[in-house]
XYZ file of N, CA and C in Angstrom:
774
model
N -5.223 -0.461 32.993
C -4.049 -1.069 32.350
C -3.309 -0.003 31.548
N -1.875 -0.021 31.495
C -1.028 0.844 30.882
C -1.339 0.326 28.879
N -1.665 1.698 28.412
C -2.054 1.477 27.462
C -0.452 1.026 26.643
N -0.682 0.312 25.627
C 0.498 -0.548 24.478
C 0.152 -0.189 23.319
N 1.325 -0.123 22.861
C 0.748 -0.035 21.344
C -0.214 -0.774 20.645
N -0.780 -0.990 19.889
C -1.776 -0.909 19.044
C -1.683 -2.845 18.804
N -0.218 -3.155 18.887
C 0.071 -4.909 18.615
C -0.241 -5.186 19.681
N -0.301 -4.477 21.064
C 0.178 -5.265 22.365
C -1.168 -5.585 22.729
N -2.311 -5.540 21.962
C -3.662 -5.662 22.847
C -4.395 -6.827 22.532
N -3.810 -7.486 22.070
C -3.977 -8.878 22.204
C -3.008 -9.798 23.655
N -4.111 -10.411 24.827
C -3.832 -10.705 25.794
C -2.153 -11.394 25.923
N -2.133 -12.262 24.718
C -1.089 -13.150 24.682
C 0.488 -11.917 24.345
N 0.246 -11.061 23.452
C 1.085 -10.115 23.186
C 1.471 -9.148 24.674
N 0.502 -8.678 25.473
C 0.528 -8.058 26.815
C 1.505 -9.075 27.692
N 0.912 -10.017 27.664
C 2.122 -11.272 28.784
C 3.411 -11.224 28.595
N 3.857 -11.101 26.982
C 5.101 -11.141 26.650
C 5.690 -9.809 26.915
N 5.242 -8.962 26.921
C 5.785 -7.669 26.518
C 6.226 -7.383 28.091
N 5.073 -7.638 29.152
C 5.833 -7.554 30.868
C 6.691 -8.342 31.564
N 6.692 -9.633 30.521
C 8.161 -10.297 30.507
C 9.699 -10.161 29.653
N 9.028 -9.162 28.691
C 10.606 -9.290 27.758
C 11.823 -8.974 28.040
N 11.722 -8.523 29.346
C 13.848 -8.857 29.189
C 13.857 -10.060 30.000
N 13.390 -11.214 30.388
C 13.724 -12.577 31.028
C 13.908 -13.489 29.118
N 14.787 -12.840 28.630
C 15.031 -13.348 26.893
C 15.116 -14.818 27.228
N 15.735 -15.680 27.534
C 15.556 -17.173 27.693
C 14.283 -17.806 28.096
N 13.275 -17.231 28.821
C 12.070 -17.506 29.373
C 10.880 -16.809 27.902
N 11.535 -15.955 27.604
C 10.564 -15.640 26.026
C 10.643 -16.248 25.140
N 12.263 -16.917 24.986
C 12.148 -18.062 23.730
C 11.819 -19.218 23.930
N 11.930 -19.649 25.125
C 11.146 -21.035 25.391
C 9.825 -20.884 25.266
N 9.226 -19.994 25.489
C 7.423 -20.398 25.441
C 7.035 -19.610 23.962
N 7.760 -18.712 23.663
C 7.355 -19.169 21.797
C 7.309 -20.371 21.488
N 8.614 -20.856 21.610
C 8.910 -22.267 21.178
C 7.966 -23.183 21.656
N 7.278 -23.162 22.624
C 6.072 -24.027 23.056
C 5.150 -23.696 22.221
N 4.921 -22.691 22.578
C 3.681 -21.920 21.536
C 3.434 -22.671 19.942
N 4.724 -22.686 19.715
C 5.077 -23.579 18.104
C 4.947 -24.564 17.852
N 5.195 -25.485 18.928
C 5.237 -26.648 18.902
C 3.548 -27.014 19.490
N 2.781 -26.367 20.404
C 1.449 -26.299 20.133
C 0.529 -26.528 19.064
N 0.611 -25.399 18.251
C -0.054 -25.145 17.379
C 0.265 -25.857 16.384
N 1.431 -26.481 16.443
C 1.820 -27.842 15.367
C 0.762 -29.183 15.259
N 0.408 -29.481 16.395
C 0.275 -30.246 17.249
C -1.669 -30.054 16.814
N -2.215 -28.840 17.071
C -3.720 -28.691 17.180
C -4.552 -29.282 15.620
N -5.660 -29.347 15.841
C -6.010 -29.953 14.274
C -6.261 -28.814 13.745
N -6.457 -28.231 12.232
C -6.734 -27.660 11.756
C -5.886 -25.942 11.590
N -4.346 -26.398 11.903
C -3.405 -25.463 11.808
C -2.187 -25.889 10.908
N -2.738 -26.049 10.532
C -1.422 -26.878 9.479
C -0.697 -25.759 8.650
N 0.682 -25.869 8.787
C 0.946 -24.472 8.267
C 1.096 -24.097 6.972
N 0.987 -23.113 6.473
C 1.408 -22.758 4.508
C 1.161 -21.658 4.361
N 1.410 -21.106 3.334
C 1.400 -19.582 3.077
C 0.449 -18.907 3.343
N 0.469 -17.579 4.267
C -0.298 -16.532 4.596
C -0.795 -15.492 2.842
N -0.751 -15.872 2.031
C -0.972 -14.935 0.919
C -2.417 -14.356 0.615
N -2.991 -14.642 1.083
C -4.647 -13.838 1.109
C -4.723 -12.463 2.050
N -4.505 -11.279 1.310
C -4.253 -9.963 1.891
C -5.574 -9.321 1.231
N -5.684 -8.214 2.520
C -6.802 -7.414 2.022
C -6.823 -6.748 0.773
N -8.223 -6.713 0.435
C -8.839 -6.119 -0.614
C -9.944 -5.119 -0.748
N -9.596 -3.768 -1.275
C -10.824 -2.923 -1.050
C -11.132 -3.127 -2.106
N -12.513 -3.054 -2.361
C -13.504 -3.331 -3.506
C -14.969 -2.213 -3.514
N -14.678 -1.504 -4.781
C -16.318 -1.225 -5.335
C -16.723 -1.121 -6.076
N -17.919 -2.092 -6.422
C -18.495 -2.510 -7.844
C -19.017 -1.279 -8.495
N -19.479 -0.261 -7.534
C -20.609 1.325 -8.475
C -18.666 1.532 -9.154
N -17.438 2.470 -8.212
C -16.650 2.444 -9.431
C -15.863 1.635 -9.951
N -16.122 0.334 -9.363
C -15.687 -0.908 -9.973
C -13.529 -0.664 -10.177
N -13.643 -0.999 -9.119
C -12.312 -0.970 -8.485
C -12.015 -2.040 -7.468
N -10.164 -2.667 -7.588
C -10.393 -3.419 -6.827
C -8.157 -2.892 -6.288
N -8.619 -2.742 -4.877
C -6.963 -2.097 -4.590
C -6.375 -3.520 -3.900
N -5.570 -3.757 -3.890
C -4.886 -5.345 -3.351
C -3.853 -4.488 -2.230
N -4.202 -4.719 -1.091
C -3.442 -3.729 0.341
C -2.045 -5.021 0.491
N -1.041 -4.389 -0.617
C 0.026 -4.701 -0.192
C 0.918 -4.630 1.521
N 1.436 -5.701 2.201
C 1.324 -5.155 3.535
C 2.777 -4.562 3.464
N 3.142 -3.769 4.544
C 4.432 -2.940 4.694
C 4.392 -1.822 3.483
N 3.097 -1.206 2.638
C 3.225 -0.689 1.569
C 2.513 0.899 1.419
N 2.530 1.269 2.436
C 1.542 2.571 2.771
C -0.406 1.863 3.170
N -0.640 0.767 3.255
C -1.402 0.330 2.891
C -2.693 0.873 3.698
N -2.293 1.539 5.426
C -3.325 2.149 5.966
C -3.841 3.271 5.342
N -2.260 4.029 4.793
C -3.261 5.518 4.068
C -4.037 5.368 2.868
N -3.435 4.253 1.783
C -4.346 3.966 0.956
C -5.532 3.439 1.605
N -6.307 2.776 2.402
C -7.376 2.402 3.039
C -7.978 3.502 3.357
N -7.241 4.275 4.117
C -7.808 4.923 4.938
C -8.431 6.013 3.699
N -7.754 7.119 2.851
C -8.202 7.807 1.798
C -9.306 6.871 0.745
N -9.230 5.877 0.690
C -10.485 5.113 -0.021
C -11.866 4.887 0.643
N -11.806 5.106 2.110
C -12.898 5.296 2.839
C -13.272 6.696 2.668
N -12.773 7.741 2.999
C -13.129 8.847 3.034
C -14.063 9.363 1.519
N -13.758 8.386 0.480
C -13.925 9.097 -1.155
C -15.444 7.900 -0.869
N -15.730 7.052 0.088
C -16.679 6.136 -0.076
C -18.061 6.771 -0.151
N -19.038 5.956 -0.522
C -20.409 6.240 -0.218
C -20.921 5.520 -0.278
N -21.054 4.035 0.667
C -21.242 3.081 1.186
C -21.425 1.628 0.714
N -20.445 1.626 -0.796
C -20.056 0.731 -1.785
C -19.032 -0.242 -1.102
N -17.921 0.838 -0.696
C -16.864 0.146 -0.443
C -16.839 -1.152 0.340
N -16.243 -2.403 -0.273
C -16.107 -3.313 1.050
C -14.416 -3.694 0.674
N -14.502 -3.792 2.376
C -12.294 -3.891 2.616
C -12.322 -6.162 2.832
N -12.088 -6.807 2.271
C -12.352 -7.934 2.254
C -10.895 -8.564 2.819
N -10.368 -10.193 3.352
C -9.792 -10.539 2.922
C -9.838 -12.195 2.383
N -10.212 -12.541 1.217
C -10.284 -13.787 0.709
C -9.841 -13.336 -0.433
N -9.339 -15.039 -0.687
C -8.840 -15.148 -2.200
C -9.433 -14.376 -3.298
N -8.650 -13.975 -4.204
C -9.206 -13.382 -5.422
C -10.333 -14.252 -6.561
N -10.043 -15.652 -6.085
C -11.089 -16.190 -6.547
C -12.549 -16.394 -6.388
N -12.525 -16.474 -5.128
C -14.127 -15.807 -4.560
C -14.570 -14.432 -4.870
N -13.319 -13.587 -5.024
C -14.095 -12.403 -5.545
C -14.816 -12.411 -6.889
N -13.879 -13.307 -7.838
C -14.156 -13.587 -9.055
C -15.717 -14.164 -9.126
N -16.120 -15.156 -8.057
C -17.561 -15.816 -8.162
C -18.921 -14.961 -7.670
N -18.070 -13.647 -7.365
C -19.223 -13.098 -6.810
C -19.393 -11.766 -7.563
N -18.851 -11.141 -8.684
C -18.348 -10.851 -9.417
C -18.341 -10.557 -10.963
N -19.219 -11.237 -11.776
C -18.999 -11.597 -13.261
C -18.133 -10.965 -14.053
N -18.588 -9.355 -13.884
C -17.432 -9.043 -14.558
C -16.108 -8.044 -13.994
N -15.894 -8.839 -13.323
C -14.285 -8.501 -12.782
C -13.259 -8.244 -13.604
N -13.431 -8.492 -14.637
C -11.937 -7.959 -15.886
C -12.368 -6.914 -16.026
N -13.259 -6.244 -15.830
C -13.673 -4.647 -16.549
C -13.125 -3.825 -15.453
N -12.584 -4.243 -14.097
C -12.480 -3.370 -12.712
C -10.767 -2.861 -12.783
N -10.868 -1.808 -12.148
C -9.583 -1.449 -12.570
C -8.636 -1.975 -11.199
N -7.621 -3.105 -11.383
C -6.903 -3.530 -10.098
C -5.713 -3.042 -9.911
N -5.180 -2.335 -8.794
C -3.908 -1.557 -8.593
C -4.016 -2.159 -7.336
N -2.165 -1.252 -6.775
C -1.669 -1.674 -5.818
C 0.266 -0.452 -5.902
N 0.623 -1.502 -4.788
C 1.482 -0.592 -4.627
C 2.936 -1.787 -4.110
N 4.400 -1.367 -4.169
C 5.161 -2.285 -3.895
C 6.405 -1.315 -3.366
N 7.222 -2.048 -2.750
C 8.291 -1.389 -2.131
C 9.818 -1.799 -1.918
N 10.684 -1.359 -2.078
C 12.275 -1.663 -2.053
C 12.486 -2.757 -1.593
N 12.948 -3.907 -1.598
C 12.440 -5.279 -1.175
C 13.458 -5.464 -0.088
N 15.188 -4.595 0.115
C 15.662 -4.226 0.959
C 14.815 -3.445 2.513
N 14.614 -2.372 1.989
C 13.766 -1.243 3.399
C 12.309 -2.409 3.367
N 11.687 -3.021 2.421
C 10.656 -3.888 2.961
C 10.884 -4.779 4.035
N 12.253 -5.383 3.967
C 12.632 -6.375 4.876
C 13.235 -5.668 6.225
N 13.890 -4.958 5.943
C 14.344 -4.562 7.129
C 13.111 -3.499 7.781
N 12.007 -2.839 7.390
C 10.693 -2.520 8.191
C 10.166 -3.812 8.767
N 9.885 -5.396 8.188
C 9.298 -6.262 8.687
C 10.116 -6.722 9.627
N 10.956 -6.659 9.878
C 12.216 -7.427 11.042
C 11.801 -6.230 12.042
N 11.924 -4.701 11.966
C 11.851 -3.893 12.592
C 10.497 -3.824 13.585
N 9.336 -4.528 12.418
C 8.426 -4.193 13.349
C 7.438 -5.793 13.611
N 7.996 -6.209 13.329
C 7.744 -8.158 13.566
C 8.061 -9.025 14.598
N 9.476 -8.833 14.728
C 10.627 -9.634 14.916
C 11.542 -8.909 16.130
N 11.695 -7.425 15.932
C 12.597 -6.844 16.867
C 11.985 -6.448 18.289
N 12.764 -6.128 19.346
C 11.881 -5.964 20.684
C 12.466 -4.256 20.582
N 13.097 -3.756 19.715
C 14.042 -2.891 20.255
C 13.098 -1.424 20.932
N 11.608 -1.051 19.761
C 11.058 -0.050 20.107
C 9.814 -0.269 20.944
N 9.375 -1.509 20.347
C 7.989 -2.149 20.605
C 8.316 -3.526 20.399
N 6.943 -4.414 21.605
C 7.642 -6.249 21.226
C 6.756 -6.423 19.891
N 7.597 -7.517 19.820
C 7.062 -8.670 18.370
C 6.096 -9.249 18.200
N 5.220 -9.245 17.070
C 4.198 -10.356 17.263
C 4.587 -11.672 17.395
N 4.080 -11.610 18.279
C 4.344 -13.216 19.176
C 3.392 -14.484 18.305
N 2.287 -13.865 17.610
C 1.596 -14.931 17.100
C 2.105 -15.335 15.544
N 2.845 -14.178 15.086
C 3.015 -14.940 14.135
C 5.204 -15.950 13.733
N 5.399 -15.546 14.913
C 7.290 -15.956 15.236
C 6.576 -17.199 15.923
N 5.323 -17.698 16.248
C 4.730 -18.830 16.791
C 4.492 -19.563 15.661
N 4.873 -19.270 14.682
C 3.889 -19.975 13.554
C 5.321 -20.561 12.785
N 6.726 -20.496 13.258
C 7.778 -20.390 11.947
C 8.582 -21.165 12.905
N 9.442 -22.176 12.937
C 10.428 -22.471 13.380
C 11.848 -22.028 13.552
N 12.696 -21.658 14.191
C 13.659 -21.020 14.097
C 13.603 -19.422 14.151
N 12.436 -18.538 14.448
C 12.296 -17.108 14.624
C 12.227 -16.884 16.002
N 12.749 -15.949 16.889
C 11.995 -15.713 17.740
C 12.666 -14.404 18.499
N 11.743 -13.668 19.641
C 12.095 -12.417 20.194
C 13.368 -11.611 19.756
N 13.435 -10.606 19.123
C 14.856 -9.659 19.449
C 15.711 -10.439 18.034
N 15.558 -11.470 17.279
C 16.204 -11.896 16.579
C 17.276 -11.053 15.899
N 18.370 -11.289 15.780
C 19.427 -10.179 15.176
C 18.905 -10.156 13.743
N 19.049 -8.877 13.337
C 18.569 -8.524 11.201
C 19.251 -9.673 10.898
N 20.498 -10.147 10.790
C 21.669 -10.803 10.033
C 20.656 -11.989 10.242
N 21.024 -12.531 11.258
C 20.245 -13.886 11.362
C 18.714 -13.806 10.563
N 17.479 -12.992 10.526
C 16.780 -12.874 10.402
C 16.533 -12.901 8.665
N 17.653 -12.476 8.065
C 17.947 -12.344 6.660
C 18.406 -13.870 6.251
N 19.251 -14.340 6.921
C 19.720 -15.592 6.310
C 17.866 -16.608 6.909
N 17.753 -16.833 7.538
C 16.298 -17.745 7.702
C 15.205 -17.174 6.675
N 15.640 -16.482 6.429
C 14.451 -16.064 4.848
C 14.490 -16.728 4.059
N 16.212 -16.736 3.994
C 16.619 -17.436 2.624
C 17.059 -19.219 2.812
N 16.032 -19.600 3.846
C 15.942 -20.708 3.979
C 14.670 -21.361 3.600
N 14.273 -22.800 3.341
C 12.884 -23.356 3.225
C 11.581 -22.947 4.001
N 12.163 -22.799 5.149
C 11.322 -22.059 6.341
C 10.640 -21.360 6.113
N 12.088 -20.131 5.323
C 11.075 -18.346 5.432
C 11.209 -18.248 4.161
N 10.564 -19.453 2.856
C 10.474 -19.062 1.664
C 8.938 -19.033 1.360
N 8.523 -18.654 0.207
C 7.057 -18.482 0.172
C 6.091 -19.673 0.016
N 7.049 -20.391 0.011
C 6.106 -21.756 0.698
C 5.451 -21.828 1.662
N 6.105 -21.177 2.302
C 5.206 -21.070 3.850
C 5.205 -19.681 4.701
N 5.156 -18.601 3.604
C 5.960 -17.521 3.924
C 4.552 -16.648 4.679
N 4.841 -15.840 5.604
C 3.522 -14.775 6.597
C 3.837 -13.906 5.246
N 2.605 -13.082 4.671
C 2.581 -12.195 4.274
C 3.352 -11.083 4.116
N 3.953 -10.599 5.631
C 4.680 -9.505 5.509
C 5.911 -9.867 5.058
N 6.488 -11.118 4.695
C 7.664 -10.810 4.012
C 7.668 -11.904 2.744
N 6.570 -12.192 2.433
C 6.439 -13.029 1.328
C 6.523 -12.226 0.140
N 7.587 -12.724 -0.782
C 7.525 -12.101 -2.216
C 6.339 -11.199 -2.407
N 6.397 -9.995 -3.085
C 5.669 -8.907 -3.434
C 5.037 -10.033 -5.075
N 6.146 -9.885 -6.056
C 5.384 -10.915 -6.912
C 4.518 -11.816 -6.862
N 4.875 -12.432 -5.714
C 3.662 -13.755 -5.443
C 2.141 -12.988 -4.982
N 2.576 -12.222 -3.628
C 1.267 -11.175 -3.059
C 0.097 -11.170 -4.165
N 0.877 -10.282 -4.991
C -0.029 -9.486 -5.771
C -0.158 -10.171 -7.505
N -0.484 -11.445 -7.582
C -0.557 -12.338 -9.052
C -1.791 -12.625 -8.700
N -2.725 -12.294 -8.224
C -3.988 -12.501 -7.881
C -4.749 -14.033 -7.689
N -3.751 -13.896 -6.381
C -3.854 -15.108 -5.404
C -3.613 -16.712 -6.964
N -2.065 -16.719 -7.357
C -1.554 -17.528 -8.465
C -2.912 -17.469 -9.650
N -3.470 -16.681 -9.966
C -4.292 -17.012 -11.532
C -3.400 -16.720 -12.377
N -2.538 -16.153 -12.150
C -1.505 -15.574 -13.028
C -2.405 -14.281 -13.802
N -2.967 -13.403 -13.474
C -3.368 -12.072 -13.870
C -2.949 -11.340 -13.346
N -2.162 -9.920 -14.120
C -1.141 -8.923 -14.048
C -2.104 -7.992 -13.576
N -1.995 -6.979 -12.365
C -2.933 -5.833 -12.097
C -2.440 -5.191 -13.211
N -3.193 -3.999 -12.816
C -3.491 -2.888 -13.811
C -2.706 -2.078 -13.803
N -2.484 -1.379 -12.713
C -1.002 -0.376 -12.090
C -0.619 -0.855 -10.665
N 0.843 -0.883 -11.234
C 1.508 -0.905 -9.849
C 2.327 0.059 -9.457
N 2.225 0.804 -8.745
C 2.927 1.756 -8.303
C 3.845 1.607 -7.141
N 5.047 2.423 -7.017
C 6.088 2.489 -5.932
C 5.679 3.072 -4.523
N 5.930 2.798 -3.612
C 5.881 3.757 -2.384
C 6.971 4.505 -2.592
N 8.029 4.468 -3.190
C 9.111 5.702 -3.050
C 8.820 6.997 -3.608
N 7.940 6.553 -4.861
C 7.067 7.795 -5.466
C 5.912 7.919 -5.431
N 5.042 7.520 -4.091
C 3.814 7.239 -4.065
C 2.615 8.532 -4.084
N 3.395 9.929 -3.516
C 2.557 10.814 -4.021
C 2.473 11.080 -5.833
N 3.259 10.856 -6.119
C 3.411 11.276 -8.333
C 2.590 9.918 -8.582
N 2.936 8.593 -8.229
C 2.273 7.344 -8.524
C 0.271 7.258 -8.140
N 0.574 7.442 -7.070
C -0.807 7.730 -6.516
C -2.004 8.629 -7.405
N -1.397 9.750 -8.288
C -2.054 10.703 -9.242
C -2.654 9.859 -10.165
N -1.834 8.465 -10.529
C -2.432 7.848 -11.560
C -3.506 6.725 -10.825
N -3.692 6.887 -9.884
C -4.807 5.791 -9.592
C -5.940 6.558 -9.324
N -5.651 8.119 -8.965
C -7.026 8.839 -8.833
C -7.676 9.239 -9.980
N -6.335 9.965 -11.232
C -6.796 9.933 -12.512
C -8.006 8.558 -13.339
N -7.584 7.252 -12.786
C -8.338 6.292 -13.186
C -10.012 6.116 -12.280
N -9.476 6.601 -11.151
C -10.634 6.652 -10.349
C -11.717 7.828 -10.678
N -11.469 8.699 -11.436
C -11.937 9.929 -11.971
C -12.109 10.607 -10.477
N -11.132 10.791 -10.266
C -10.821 11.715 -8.785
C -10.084 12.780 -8.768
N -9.615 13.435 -8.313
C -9.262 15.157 -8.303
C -7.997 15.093 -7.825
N -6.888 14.780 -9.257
C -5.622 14.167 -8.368
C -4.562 15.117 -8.243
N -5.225 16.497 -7.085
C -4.878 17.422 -6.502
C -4.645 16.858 -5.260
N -5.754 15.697 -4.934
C -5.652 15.531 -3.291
C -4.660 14.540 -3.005
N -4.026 15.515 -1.799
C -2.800 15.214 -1.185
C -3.006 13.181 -0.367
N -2.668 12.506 -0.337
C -2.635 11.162 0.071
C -2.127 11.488 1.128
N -2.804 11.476 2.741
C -2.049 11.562 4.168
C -1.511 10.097 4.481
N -0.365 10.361 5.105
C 0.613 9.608 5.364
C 0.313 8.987 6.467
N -0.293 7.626 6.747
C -0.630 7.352 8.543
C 0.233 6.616 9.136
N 1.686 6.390 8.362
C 3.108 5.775 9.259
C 4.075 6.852 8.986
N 4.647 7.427 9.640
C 5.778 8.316 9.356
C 6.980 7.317 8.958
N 7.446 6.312 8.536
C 7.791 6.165 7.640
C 7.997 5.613 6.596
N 6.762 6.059 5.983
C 6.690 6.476 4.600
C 6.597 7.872 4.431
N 5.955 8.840 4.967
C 6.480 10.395 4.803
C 8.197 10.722 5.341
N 8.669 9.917 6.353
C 9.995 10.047 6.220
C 10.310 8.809 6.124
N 11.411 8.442 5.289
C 11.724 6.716 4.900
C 12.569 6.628 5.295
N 12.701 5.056 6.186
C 13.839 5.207 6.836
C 14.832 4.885 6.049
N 15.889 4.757 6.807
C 17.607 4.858 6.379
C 18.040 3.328 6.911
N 17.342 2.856 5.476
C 17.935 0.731 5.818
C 19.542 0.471 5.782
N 19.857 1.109 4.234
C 21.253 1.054 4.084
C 22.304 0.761 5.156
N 21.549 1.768 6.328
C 23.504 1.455 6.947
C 23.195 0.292 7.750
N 21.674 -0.651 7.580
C 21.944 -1.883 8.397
C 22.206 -3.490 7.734
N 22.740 -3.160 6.626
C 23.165 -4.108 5.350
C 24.526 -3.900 5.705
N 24.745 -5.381 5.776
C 26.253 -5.777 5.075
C 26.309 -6.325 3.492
N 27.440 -6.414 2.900
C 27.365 -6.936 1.509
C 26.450 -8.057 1.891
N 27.049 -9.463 2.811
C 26.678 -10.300 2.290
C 24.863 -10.446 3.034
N 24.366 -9.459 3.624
C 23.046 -9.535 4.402
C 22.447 -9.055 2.647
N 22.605 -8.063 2.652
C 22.480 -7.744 0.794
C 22.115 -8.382 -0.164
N 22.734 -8.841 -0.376
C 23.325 -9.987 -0.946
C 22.242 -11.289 -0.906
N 22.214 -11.200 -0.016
C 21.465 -12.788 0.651
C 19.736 -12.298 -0.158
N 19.016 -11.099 0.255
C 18.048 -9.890 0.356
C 17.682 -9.976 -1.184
N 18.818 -9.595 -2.371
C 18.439 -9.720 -3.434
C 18.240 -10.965 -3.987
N 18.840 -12.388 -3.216
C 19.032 -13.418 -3.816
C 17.386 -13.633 -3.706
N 17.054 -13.530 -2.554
C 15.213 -14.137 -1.611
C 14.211 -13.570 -2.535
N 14.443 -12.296 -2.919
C 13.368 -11.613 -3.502
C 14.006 -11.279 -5.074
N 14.677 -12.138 -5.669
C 15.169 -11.807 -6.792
C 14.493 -11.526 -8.007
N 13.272 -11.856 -7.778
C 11.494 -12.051 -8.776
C 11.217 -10.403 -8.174
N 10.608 -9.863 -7.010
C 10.738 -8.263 -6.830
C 11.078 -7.603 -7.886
N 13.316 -7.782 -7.281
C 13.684 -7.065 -8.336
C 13.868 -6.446 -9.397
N 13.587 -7.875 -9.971
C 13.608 -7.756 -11.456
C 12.112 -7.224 -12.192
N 10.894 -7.810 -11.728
C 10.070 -7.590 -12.077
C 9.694 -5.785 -11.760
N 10.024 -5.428 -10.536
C 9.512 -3.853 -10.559
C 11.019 -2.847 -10.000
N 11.694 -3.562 -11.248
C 12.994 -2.836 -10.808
C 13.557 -1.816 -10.520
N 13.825 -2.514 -8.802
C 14.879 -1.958 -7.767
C 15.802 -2.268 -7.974
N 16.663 -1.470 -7.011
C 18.194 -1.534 -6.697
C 18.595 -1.211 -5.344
N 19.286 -1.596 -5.054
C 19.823 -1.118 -3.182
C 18.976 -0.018 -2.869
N 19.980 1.023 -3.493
C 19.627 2.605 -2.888
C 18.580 3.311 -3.442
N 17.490 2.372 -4.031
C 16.567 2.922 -4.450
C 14.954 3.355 -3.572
């Protein structure tokens, strides 16, 4: 079999991808797909917000893998510093809490990103067919999403009931909500930017009592080169972008061109 990227190897993702330019024959069987899984017991839909967690109790650390956020290289450099403590989890923060006692003493970080270039990376690599196809399993899960969706369109259904964090997939669910540790309402410890994630990153190794000489490798090129969202905003796509994620903003304040 012709090897696919890394999404396509899931059987159901392969089918679509040797059909995607029959575009009318791809949106109908999402749309089945949706109306399926509506339908099955024990799929009932609601927010995807339980994201991985690396955890280790010897240095008693706990990193919350923001998604779209550098989050493989942070993984990936937290394995390498391991010595067979580490566990990469994903359940609620409250089970971590029960297994746990003293979890307030652990130092919890993370990382967050332009809530503009966040959205337009998740459309890019979700939603669009343009470089690679879409996950098909999760445009199965949302009403009104599907193959190739134009950004514009894709921006306004955000800012609908649909694609609000009520029922929002992870990758484009409020960064605020993500990371409040699964609603207890507890503030991590540091949050740092991906725009400055090598200078930011110094302070999580400094806490880690780590040697924060070492360089953080980059395992998406872009985040070592970032892309250029700007010129795919209109005012009012913009506009719409700051209204959805207006809690982001304010809380780890961005701006457009930031």
């Amino acid at each position: 079999m012709q090897k696919y990227n890394w999404k396509l190897k899931r059987s159901v993702n392969v089918f679509f991808y040797k059909i995607r330019g029959r575009t009318r024959l791809v949106k109908n069987l999402v749309l089945m797909i949706y109306y399926i899984r509506k339908v099955l017991p024990g799929t009932k839909k609601g927010a995807d917000n339980v994201i991985r967690k690396a955890i280790s109790k010897d240095n008693r650390f706990i990193y919350f893998a923001n998604p779209k956020v550098a989050t493989r290289s942070i993984l990936s450099f937290l394995q390498t510093q391991d010595h067979g403590d580490l566990e990469i989890v994903e359940k609620p923060y409250t089970a971590i809490e029960r297994e746990c006692r003293d979890i307030d003493t652990f130092f919890t970080f993370s990382f967050v990103r332009n809530p503009w270039a966040r959205t337009y990376s998740c459309w890019r690599d979700k939603i669009s067919t343009h470089s690679k196809f879409c996950d098909v399993f999760i445009l199965s899960r949302y009403r009104g999403l599907y193959p190739d969706m134009p950004f514009d369109a894709f921006v306004n259904w955000l800012d609908s009931e649909e694609g609000s964090d009520n029922y929002a997939d992870r990758h484009w669910m409020s960064q605020a909500a993500l990371l409040n540790r699964d609603q207890n309402g507890v503030a991590l410890d540091f949050v740092g930017k991906v725009e400055h994630i090598n200078s930011d990153f110094k302070v999580v190794l400094r806490h880690l009592e780590l040697n924060d000489s070492v360089a953080l490798i980059h395992k998406n090129s872009s985040h070592a080169q970032p892309e250029d969202y700007t010129s795919v905003y209109t005012e009012k796509t913009a506009q719409a972008v700051a209204k959805r994620y207006q809690k982001d903003i304010e809380l780890f304040g961005y701006t457009f061109n930031d």
